Amino acid sequence: MKPNDQGGPVTVALFLLAATFLLNCGHAAELVSKTLLNDGWEIQSSAKIKAGGDAISTTAFKPADWYKATAPSTVVGCLVEDKVYPDPFFGMNLRSMPGMSYAIGANFSNLHMPADSPFHVSWWYRTEFQVPTSRDGQVWLNFEGINYRANIWVNGKLVADDKQVAGAYRTYDFNITDAARPGAPNVLAVEVFPPEPNNLGLTWVDWNPAPPDKDMGLWRDVYLTTTGPVAMDFPQVITKVDMPALDKARLTVSAELRNASGKPVRATLRGTIENIEFEQPVELAAQESKEIVFTPEDFPQLVVSQPRLWWPSEIGQQNMYDLKLEVKVAGETSDSDVVHFGVREATSELNAKGYRVFKINGLPMLVRGGGWAPDMFLRSSAEREQQEIAYVKDMHLNAIRFEGKTESGRFLELCDRAGIMVIAGWCCCDFWEKWASWKDIDYDIAAQSLRDQTRRIRNHPCVITWWYGSDNPPNERAERNYLAVFKEVHWPNSAQSSASEKPTKLGAPTGIRMTGPYEYVPPVYWYVDTHAGGAYSFITETSPGPAIPPIESLRQMLPPDHLWPIDDFWSYHCGGGPFKHLDIYTEAMTKRLGAPTGVEDFARKSQLVAYDGERAMFEAYGRNKFDSTGVIQWMMNNAWPSMIWHLYDYYLRPGGGYFGAKKACEPLHIQYSYDDRSVVVVNNYFEALPGLKASAAIYNLDASEKFSQQVSVDAAANASARVLTLPTPDGLSPTYFVRLSLEDAAGKIVSRNFYWLSTQAETLGEPRNGSDWYYTPTRQFADLTALSNLPPAELSVSAESPDLAPDPVRVHLENTGRIPAFFVHVKITARESGEEILPVLWEDNYISLMPGEKRDLRAGHGPGSPPLVKMFKPGMVEVEGWNVAPQTNQVNVPDY
């Protein structure tokens, strides 16, 4: 909990590489008898097959003209990978896919598919596999996610039908011992049915268009496990930490044992956590299941002294333990498992104002994160997951919110290792919230879905809560079911009835709110608004508006003849409802910065707008901690190339919003307040930091200094404090600059910040209502148009890679002229192709340098991506800025 390295690119890259190694090792050891069925699948429409499952699931059946597939996958995802359709993410290609005519830019989970859609009917998944041999063993077929219903066949036998298999968020394991053929080829055939209207399926709300198959398919892992007569399910470790001393932890271990045989069995369940051992005998009747529990009261060895605790990122270490469980029958191992867990206690409570505060090990956390979106076709990539978690950690964010689409165990383990807290819950705006229309089966599927998902994720220390209603709280029957499930599965964390502050009959007040905005608002908004989206309480989704990608990404997603002016191709890559156009955003840009002259100017100004907006939002919540207790940017990322709601775009290109958020969320940070002109120091560490020095200076547009001051600061632990207030000097230019810096006790600059401001105050219009529910209008905009008239700056640039592990590139910048070098952007490109190397972890970017100022910027390659230098020797560094002419420099690399 002491200040350490603040997460530069090299640190993040090394961390994720280590996490990847541990993650891979963990999966290898997790379950010896686990066999993933990932490859060798084929798919085909049932409309093109006359045979039934009894024939398709035999070796005698020979698929003809089936499409290659993998698992997990969706039907359309496989067809896209097989190049059946042109890139659906480019231009309006998605619209031309069959079945999309009624689903342009809108959620259609509750609508009927067209009768002529190829996805109106069921599709078959088929694969051949080998069954591991096991003496007197039981063979289990496991599905972690099927959307939506399915008939499952193995070797000509029906294992389960579509009445048993229903629900996108259900998980299944079937005993296929009688059907399996160890030592011989086996065939698995799954007939998957798409979600029908009013099914509890997957949805994309207004985030983006939804695929024409409604993500039908085997969207999570399929695998085999083999056991002896007794199988072990749902192992769990609950950790309680003695607070505030944090010197002891009390562990409760449990698992469900299932006797799959037809006769009574005596078994022993044994557990090991490092040097701690415990065991318990159990008797099981034929086909009986029983939960076995080890409590610290009955097993004192489960009281751990001086535990290595798990902490969120930048607060402390992400220590993990392994629980090894083994079931013995007649001296032989019947089943075994390894559970990775962290010793931590995640709680939440309401503060004096009724705002919910989340705590880890008794210490309050300012939650700062973003809403998560997987790929639109639910294509899973371990490499991309590593890269995106590296981005989250690099931005100093500490949380991800799942609204539906709870990610895989692999993803959650990455969050465990990275210290990224996870908020899970159901999705909004579809049948999940239409309780008035639910039938008995819907209540059953919803409860079982919650049971399956909470059991699946409950051991991950990163998971801190579950929001079981989303935009609205459930009705009394659904909530009663949900609360019973939380009790049944020993849910170790808190749960809130929705992401809003709406009350329920059964649940406690949420202490959280969902008030937006989702459209453009000026930076001052976050400081002065006190009734909607401003910086107070815990806001579950909010945003400063659209997020236009850099020009390189726009060229990847739009045809050349639709790059400019903005047209319906742009709108297609916005959202649904009021978010399908950029009118409000473009008006604000024009009035603040001047009318864009073309697509390049629009993209350049958009990075400035995004930087300004994201920085202001996160900084306002940081300044007001713990009157403000959490903020979830809507969203972190996108399911496809999009113009709205992201901190980095689909191509993993970090733009202005990324670096604005990263700047604002520094663990030790100096910032400016748009409402009262105060300079604030925010210390997110849990240790006081005395002897700091805060400096502030005001400059006219021509770089002439109008004010400067330095003050001593003793930063309290996990707190913010105003340290000085900026005056309004006489003779300020209409647009002017503020530069801030913070030095530690040794004189090292630990935080710096740079603002562009206007003497024309920005004011808000009337509070939103009715049609303005998603934003607050701006009455008067700041006048920053003079930025476009900045004279050219003189910038000296050089780049090198003095050490090659993990391939950091260092770029040296110096403003050698008399004019500020404003909003300078640096990127690394491959010499041969000229393409930007992505993903990349920059120490800082989109920076401004005053005359005479020097900056050294580091960049490292993200995990799972090619080294910046070795793969592209010699690499190139390109630098451009608001008033800096583009220049390209070769990276100097030593011989090796």
Short mmCIF file of N, CA and C in Angstrom, two decimals, residues 220-341:
data_model
loop_
_atom_site.label_atom_id
_atom_site.label_comp_id
_atom_site.label_asym_id
_atom_site.label_seq_id
_atom_site.Cartn_x
_atom_site.Cartn_y
_atom_site.Cartn_z
N ARG A 220 -19.37 -20.44 -25.06
CA ARG A 220 -18.37 -20.66 -24.02
C ARG A 220 -17.74 -22.04 -24.22
N ASP A 221 -16.75 -22.36 -23.42
CA ASP A 221 -15.98 -23.59 -23.60
C ASP A 221 -16.84 -24.85 -23.53
N VAL A 222 -16.43 -25.84 -24.31
CA VAL A 222 -16.97 -27.20 -24.24
C VAL A 222 -15.81 -28.11 -23.88
N TYR A 223 -16.01 -28.99 -22.89
CA TYR A 223 -14.91 -29.84 -22.49
C TYR A 223 -15.40 -31.13 -21.84
N LEU A 224 -14.49 -32.11 -21.78
CA LEU A 224 -14.75 -33.37 -21.10
C LEU A 224 -14.01 -33.39 -19.78
N THR A 225 -14.59 -34.06 -18.79
CA THR A 225 -13.87 -34.40 -17.58
C THR A 225 -14.12 -35.87 -17.30
N THR A 226 -13.16 -36.52 -16.68
CA THR A 226 -13.32 -37.91 -16.26
C THR A 226 -13.05 -38.00 -14.78
N THR A 227 -13.85 -38.80 -14.10
CA THR A 227 -13.73 -38.97 -12.66
C THR A 227 -13.92 -40.44 -12.32
N GLY A 228 -13.69 -40.76 -11.05
CA GLY A 228 -14.10 -42.05 -10.52
C GLY A 228 -15.58 -42.00 -10.16
N PRO A 229 -16.01 -42.87 -9.25
CA PRO A 229 -17.44 -42.91 -8.92
C PRO A 229 -17.97 -41.64 -8.28
N VAL A 230 -17.08 -40.86 -7.63
CA VAL A 230 -17.51 -39.63 -6.97
C VAL A 230 -16.89 -38.44 -7.68
N ALA A 231 -17.74 -37.55 -8.15
CA ALA A 231 -17.27 -36.33 -8.81
C ALA A 231 -17.39 -35.17 -7.82
N MET A 232 -16.55 -34.18 -8.00
CA MET A 232 -16.54 -33.00 -7.15
C MET A 232 -16.97 -31.79 -7.97
N ASP A 233 -17.91 -31.02 -7.44
CA ASP A 233 -18.42 -29.83 -8.12
C ASP A 233 -18.33 -28.62 -7.20
N PHE A 234 -18.27 -27.47 -7.80
CA PHE A 234 -18.44 -26.17 -7.15
C PHE A 234 -17.53 -25.97 -5.93
N PRO A 235 -16.25 -26.26 -6.03
CA PRO A 235 -15.37 -25.95 -4.90
C PRO A 235 -15.36 -24.45 -4.62
N GLN A 236 -15.24 -24.08 -3.35
CA GLN A 236 -15.31 -22.67 -2.97
C GLN A 236 -14.42 -22.41 -1.77
N VAL A 237 -13.82 -21.21 -1.78
CA VAL A 237 -13.10 -20.71 -0.61
C VAL A 237 -13.66 -19.34 -0.26
N ILE A 238 -14.17 -19.20 0.94
CA ILE A 238 -14.63 -17.91 1.44
C ILE A 238 -13.60 -17.40 2.43
N THR A 239 -13.13 -16.17 2.23
CA THR A 239 -12.10 -15.62 3.10
C THR A 239 -12.65 -14.44 3.89
N LYS A 240 -12.47 -14.49 5.20
CA LYS A 240 -12.84 -13.40 6.09
C LYS A 240 -11.56 -12.89 6.76
N VAL A 241 -11.36 -11.58 6.70
CA VAL A 241 -10.12 -10.97 7.20
C VAL A 241 -10.43 -10.23 8.50
N ASP A 242 -9.59 -10.44 9.50
CA ASP A 242 -9.74 -9.69 10.75
C ASP A 242 -9.36 -8.24 10.51
N MET A 243 -10.29 -7.33 10.75
CA MET A 243 -10.07 -5.91 10.49
C MET A 243 -10.23 -5.12 11.78
N PRO A 244 -9.44 -4.08 11.99
CA PRO A 244 -8.54 -3.46 11.00
C PRO A 244 -7.11 -4.01 11.02
N ALA A 245 -6.82 -4.97 11.91
CA ALA A 245 -5.43 -5.41 12.06
C ALA A 245 -4.91 -6.12 10.81
N LEU A 246 -5.78 -6.83 10.10
CA LEU A 246 -5.42 -7.57 8.88
C LEU A 246 -4.35 -8.62 9.15
N ASP A 247 -4.30 -9.11 10.37
CA ASP A 247 -3.25 -10.05 10.75
C ASP A 247 -3.70 -11.49 10.72
N LYS A 248 -5.01 -11.73 10.52
CA LYS A 248 -5.51 -13.09 10.43
C LYS A 248 -6.60 -13.16 9.37
N ALA A 249 -6.71 -14.34 8.76
CA ALA A 249 -7.80 -14.61 7.82
C ALA A 249 -8.41 -15.96 8.17
N ARG A 250 -9.72 -16.02 8.08
CA ARG A 250 -10.45 -17.24 8.40
C ARG A 250 -11.06 -17.77 7.10
N LEU A 251 -10.66 -19.00 6.76
CA LEU A 251 -11.06 -19.59 5.48
C LEU A 251 -12.12 -20.65 5.70
N THR A 252 -13.13 -20.60 4.86
CA THR A 252 -14.15 -21.64 4.83
C THR A 252 -14.10 -22.30 3.45
N VAL A 253 -13.88 -23.61 3.44
CA VAL A 253 -13.73 -24.36 2.20
C VAL A 253 -14.91 -25.30 2.05
N SER A 254 -15.44 -25.38 0.85
CA SER A 254 -16.56 -26.29 0.61
C SER A 254 -16.50 -26.84 -0.80
N ALA A 255 -17.19 -27.94 -1.01
CA ALA A 255 -17.35 -28.53 -2.34
C ALA A 255 -18.54 -29.47 -2.29
N GLU A 256 -19.12 -29.69 -3.44
CA GLU A 256 -20.23 -30.64 -3.54
C GLU A 256 -19.72 -31.94 -4.13
N LEU A 257 -19.99 -33.05 -3.43
CA LEU A 257 -19.61 -34.37 -3.91
C LEU A 257 -20.83 -35.07 -4.47
N ARG A 258 -20.64 -35.72 -5.61
CA ARG A 258 -21.75 -36.37 -6.30
C ARG A 258 -21.38 -37.82 -6.58
N ASN A 259 -22.15 -38.72 -6.02
CA ASN A 259 -21.93 -40.14 -6.25
C ASN A 259 -22.65 -40.54 -7.54
N ALA A 260 -21.87 -40.80 -8.58
CA ALA A 260 -22.46 -41.14 -9.87
C ALA A 260 -22.74 -42.62 -10.02
N SER A 261 -22.36 -43.40 -9.04
CA SER A 261 -22.54 -44.85 -9.14
C SER A 261 -23.91 -45.26 -8.62
N GLY A 262 -24.23 -46.51 -8.78
CA GLY A 262 -25.51 -47.03 -8.34
C GLY A 262 -25.47 -47.69 -6.99
N LYS A 263 -24.43 -47.45 -6.22
CA LYS A 263 -24.33 -48.06 -4.89
C LYS A 263 -23.73 -47.06 -3.91
N PRO A 264 -23.94 -47.26 -2.60
CA PRO A 264 -23.37 -46.34 -1.61
C PRO A 264 -21.85 -46.33 -1.69
N VAL A 265 -21.28 -45.18 -1.34
CA VAL A 265 -19.82 -45.01 -1.44
C VAL A 265 -19.34 -44.29 -0.19
N ARG A 266 -18.18 -44.73 0.33
CA ARG A 266 -17.47 -43.99 1.36
C ARG A 266 -16.29 -43.29 0.71
N ALA A 267 -16.19 -42.00 0.95
CA ALA A 267 -15.13 -41.21 0.32
C ALA A 267 -14.48 -40.31 1.36
N THR A 268 -13.36 -39.77 0.99
CA THR A 268 -12.66 -38.79 1.82
C THR A 268 -12.32 -37.59 0.96
N LEU A 269 -12.69 -36.42 1.45
CA LEU A 269 -12.34 -35.18 0.76
C LEU A 269 -11.16 -34.55 1.48
N ARG A 270 -10.07 -34.37 0.79
CA ARG A 270 -8.85 -33.81 1.35
C ARG A 270 -8.51 -32.50 0.67
N GLY A 271 -8.03 -31.56 1.48
CA GLY A 271 -7.65 -30.26 0.95
C GLY A 271 -6.28 -29.84 1.43
N THR A 272 -5.60 -29.07 0.56
CA THR A 272 -4.28 -28.54 0.89
C THR A 272 -4.19 -27.10 0.41
N ILE A 273 -3.76 -26.21 1.30
CA ILE A 273 -3.43 -24.83 0.94
C ILE A 273 -2.03 -24.58 1.47
N GLU A 274 -1.05 -24.67 0.55
CA GLU A 274 0.35 -24.59 0.94
C GLU A 274 0.64 -25.64 2.01
N ASN A 275 1.01 -25.24 3.24
CA ASN A 275 1.34 -26.23 4.27
C ASN A 275 0.16 -26.58 5.16
N ILE A 276 -1.02 -26.10 4.81
CA ILE A 276 -2.23 -26.38 5.58
C ILE A 276 -2.92 -27.59 4.97
N GLU A 277 -3.25 -28.57 5.78
CA GLU A 277 -3.93 -29.76 5.31
C GLU A 277 -5.18 -30.02 6.15
N PHE A 278 -6.19 -30.57 5.52
CA PHE A 278 -7.44 -30.89 6.22
C PHE A 278 -8.17 -31.95 5.41
N GLU A 279 -8.99 -32.75 6.09
CA GLU A 279 -9.75 -33.78 5.39
C GLU A 279 -10.99 -34.13 6.18
N GLN A 280 -11.95 -34.77 5.48
CA GLN A 280 -13.22 -35.11 6.09
C GLN A 280 -13.81 -36.32 5.37
N PRO A 281 -14.22 -37.36 6.13
CA PRO A 281 -14.87 -38.51 5.50
C PRO A 281 -16.32 -38.20 5.19
N VAL A 282 -16.87 -38.88 4.21
CA VAL A 282 -18.26 -38.66 3.84
C VAL A 282 -18.83 -39.96 3.29
N GLU A 283 -20.09 -40.19 3.59
CA GLU A 283 -20.81 -41.32 3.04
C GLU A 283 -21.90 -40.81 2.11
N LEU A 284 -21.96 -41.40 0.93
CA LEU A 284 -22.92 -40.96 -0.09
C LEU A 284 -23.75 -42.15 -0.53
N ALA A 285 -25.06 -41.98 -0.51
CA ALA A 285 -25.94 -43.01 -1.06
C ALA A 285 -25.83 -43.01 -2.58
N ALA A 286 -26.38 -44.02 -3.19
CA ALA A 286 -26.35 -44.10 -4.65
C ALA A 286 -26.99 -42.85 -5.25
N GLN A 287 -26.27 -42.21 -6.20
CA GLN A 287 -26.73 -41.02 -6.91
C GLN A 287 -26.94 -39.80 -6.00
N GLU A 288 -26.40 -39.84 -4.79
CA GLU A 288 -26.60 -38.73 -3.87
C GLU A 288 -25.54 -37.64 -4.08
N SER A 289 -25.95 -36.40 -3.89
CA SER A 289 -25.03 -35.26 -3.88
C SER A 289 -25.08 -34.63 -2.49
N LYS A 290 -23.92 -34.17 -2.00
CA LYS A 290 -23.86 -33.61 -0.67
C LYS A 290 -22.78 -32.54 -0.62
N GLU A 291 -23.11 -31.42 0.01
CA GLU A 291 -22.11 -30.37 0.19
C GLU A 291 -21.28 -30.66 1.43
N ILE A 292 -19.96 -30.61 1.28
CA ILE A 292 -19.03 -30.83 2.38
C ILE A 292 -18.37 -29.49 2.71
N VAL A 293 -18.37 -29.12 3.98
CA VAL A 293 -17.89 -27.81 4.39
C VAL A 293 -16.80 -27.98 5.46
N PHE A 294 -15.72 -27.22 5.30
CA PHE A 294 -14.65 -27.12 6.31
C PHE A 294 -14.68 -25.69 6.85
N THR A 295 -15.02 -25.54 8.12
CA THR A 295 -15.08 -24.21 8.72
C THR A 295 -13.86 -23.99 9.60
N PRO A 296 -13.48 -22.72 9.80
CA PRO A 296 -12.34 -22.45 10.70
C PRO A 296 -12.66 -22.82 12.15
N GLU A 297 -13.92 -22.90 12.51
CA GLU A 297 -14.28 -23.31 13.87
C GLU A 297 -13.98 -24.80 14.07
N ASP A 298 -14.27 -25.62 13.05
CA ASP A 298 -14.03 -27.05 13.18
C ASP A 298 -12.62 -27.45 12.76
N PHE A 299 -11.99 -26.62 11.95
CA PHE A 299 -10.65 -26.91 11.46
C PHE A 299 -9.78 -25.68 11.72
N PRO A 300 -9.23 -25.57 12.94
CA PRO A 300 -8.49 -24.35 13.33
C PRO A 300 -7.32 -24.02 12.41
N GLN A 301 -6.82 -25.02 11.68
CA GLN A 301 -5.71 -24.73 10.77
C GLN A 301 -6.12 -23.79 9.63
N LEU A 302 -7.43 -23.60 9.48
CA LEU A 302 -7.91 -22.68 8.45
C LEU A 302 -7.96 -21.23 8.93
N VAL A 303 -7.46 -20.99 10.12
CA VAL A 303 -7.22 -19.62 10.58
C VAL A 303 -5.76 -19.30 10.25
N VAL A 304 -5.55 -18.43 9.29
CA VAL A 304 -4.22 -18.15 8.75
C VAL A 304 -3.68 -16.88 9.37
N SER A 305 -2.51 -16.96 9.96
CA SER A 305 -1.86 -15.78 10.53
C SER A 305 -1.02 -15.09 9.47
N GLN A 306 -1.00 -13.77 9.55
CA GLN A 306 -0.23 -12.94 8.62
C GLN A 306 -0.46 -13.36 7.16
N PRO A 307 -1.70 -13.40 6.73
CA PRO A 307 -1.98 -13.82 5.35
C PRO A 307 -1.42 -12.82 4.35
N ARG A 308 -1.08 -13.33 3.19
CA ARG A 308 -0.69 -12.48 2.07
C ARG A 308 -1.99 -12.04 1.38
N LEU A 309 -2.32 -10.79 1.53
CA LEU A 309 -3.63 -10.31 1.09
C LEU A 309 -3.63 -9.94 -0.39
N TRP A 310 -4.81 -10.00 -0.97
CA TRP A 310 -5.04 -9.54 -2.35
C TRP A 310 -5.57 -8.12 -2.28
N TRP A 311 -5.00 -7.25 -3.11
CA TRP A 311 -5.41 -5.85 -3.18
C TRP A 311 -5.66 -5.45 -4.63
N PRO A 312 -6.49 -4.45 -4.83
CA PRO A 312 -6.64 -3.90 -6.19
C PRO A 312 -5.35 -3.27 -6.69
N SER A 313 -5.30 -3.04 -7.98
CA SER A 313 -4.12 -2.49 -8.63
C SER A 313 -3.69 -1.18 -8.00
N GLU A 314 -2.39 -1.04 -7.81
CA GLU A 314 -1.71 0.16 -7.31
C GLU A 314 -1.98 0.43 -5.83
N ILE A 315 -2.73 -0.46 -5.17
CA ILE A 315 -2.94 -0.34 -3.73
C ILE A 315 -2.00 -1.28 -2.99
N GLY A 316 -1.83 -2.47 -3.52
CA GLY A 316 -0.95 -3.47 -2.91
C GLY A 316 -0.76 -4.62 -3.88
N GLN A 317 -0.24 -5.73 -3.37
CA GLN A 317 0.05 -6.88 -4.21
C GLN A 317 -1.22 -7.69 -4.49
N GLN A 318 -1.19 -8.39 -5.62
CA GLN A 318 -2.30 -9.28 -5.97
C GLN A 318 -1.89 -10.72 -5.64
N ASN A 319 -1.74 -10.98 -4.34
CA ASN A 319 -1.30 -12.30 -3.90
C ASN A 319 -2.39 -13.33 -4.15
N MET A 320 -1.99 -14.51 -4.58
CA MET A 320 -2.92 -15.59 -4.85
C MET A 320 -2.45 -16.86 -4.15
N TYR A 321 -3.41 -17.68 -3.77
CA TYR A 321 -3.16 -18.98 -3.18
C TYR A 321 -3.79 -20.06 -4.05
N ASP A 322 -3.35 -21.29 -3.86
CA ASP A 322 -3.96 -22.44 -4.52
C ASP A 322 -4.58 -23.36 -3.47
N LEU A 323 -5.83 -23.70 -3.68
CA LEU A 323 -6.49 -24.74 -2.90
C LEU A 323 -6.50 -26.00 -3.75
N LYS A 324 -5.89 -27.06 -3.25
CA LYS A 324 -5.90 -28.34 -3.94
C LYS A 324 -6.85 -29.28 -3.22
N LEU A 325 -7.86 -29.75 -3.93
CA LEU A 325 -8.85 -30.66 -3.37
C LEU A 325 -8.77 -32.00 -4.08
N GLU A 326 -8.96 -33.07 -3.29
CA GLU A 326 -8.88 -34.41 -3.85
C GLU A 326 -9.92 -35.28 -3.16
N VAL A 327 -10.67 -36.03 -3.96
CA VAL A 327 -11.64 -36.99 -3.43
C VAL A 327 -11.05 -38.39 -3.58
N LYS A 328 -10.97 -39.10 -2.48
CA LYS A 328 -10.43 -40.46 -2.48
C LYS A 328 -11.55 -41.46 -2.24
N VAL A 329 -11.58 -42.51 -3.03
CA VAL A 329 -12.50 -43.62 -2.84
C VAL A 329 -11.68 -44.89 -2.90
N ALA A 330 -11.74 -45.67 -1.80
CA ALA A 330 -10.98 -46.92 -1.72
C ALA A 330 -9.50 -46.70 -2.01
N GLY A 331 -8.98 -45.58 -1.53
CA GLY A 331 -7.57 -45.30 -1.69
C GLY A 331 -7.16 -44.74 -3.03
N GLU A 332 -8.11 -44.63 -3.96
CA GLU A 332 -7.81 -44.11 -5.29
C GLU A 332 -8.41 -42.72 -5.45
N THR A 333 -7.72 -41.89 -6.23
CA THR A 333 -8.26 -40.55 -6.50
C THR A 333 -9.44 -40.66 -7.44
N SER A 334 -10.60 -40.18 -6.99
CA SER A 334 -11.80 -40.20 -7.81
C SER A 334 -11.97 -38.89 -8.59
N ASP A 335 -11.56 -37.78 -7.98
CA ASP A 335 -11.63 -36.48 -8.66
C ASP A 335 -10.70 -35.53 -7.93
N SER A 336 -10.24 -34.51 -8.65
CA SER A 336 -9.37 -33.51 -8.03
C SER A 336 -9.56 -32.18 -8.74
N ASP A 337 -9.17 -31.13 -8.05
CA ASP A 337 -9.30 -29.81 -8.63
C ASP A 337 -8.34 -28.87 -7.92
N VAL A 338 -8.01 -27.78 -8.60
CA VAL A 338 -7.20 -26.72 -8.02
C VAL A 338 -7.96 -25.41 -8.19
N VAL A 339 -8.15 -24.70 -7.09
CA VAL A 339 -8.85 -23.43 -7.11
C VAL A 339 -7.86 -22.32 -6.78
N HIS A 340 -7.74 -21.35 -7.65
CA HIS A 340 -6.91 -20.18 -7.40
C HIS A 340 -7.77 -19.14 -6.69
N PHE A 341 -7.32 -18.65 -5.57
CA PHE A 341 -8.12 -17.67 -4.83
C PHE A 341 -7.21 -16.65 -4.18
#
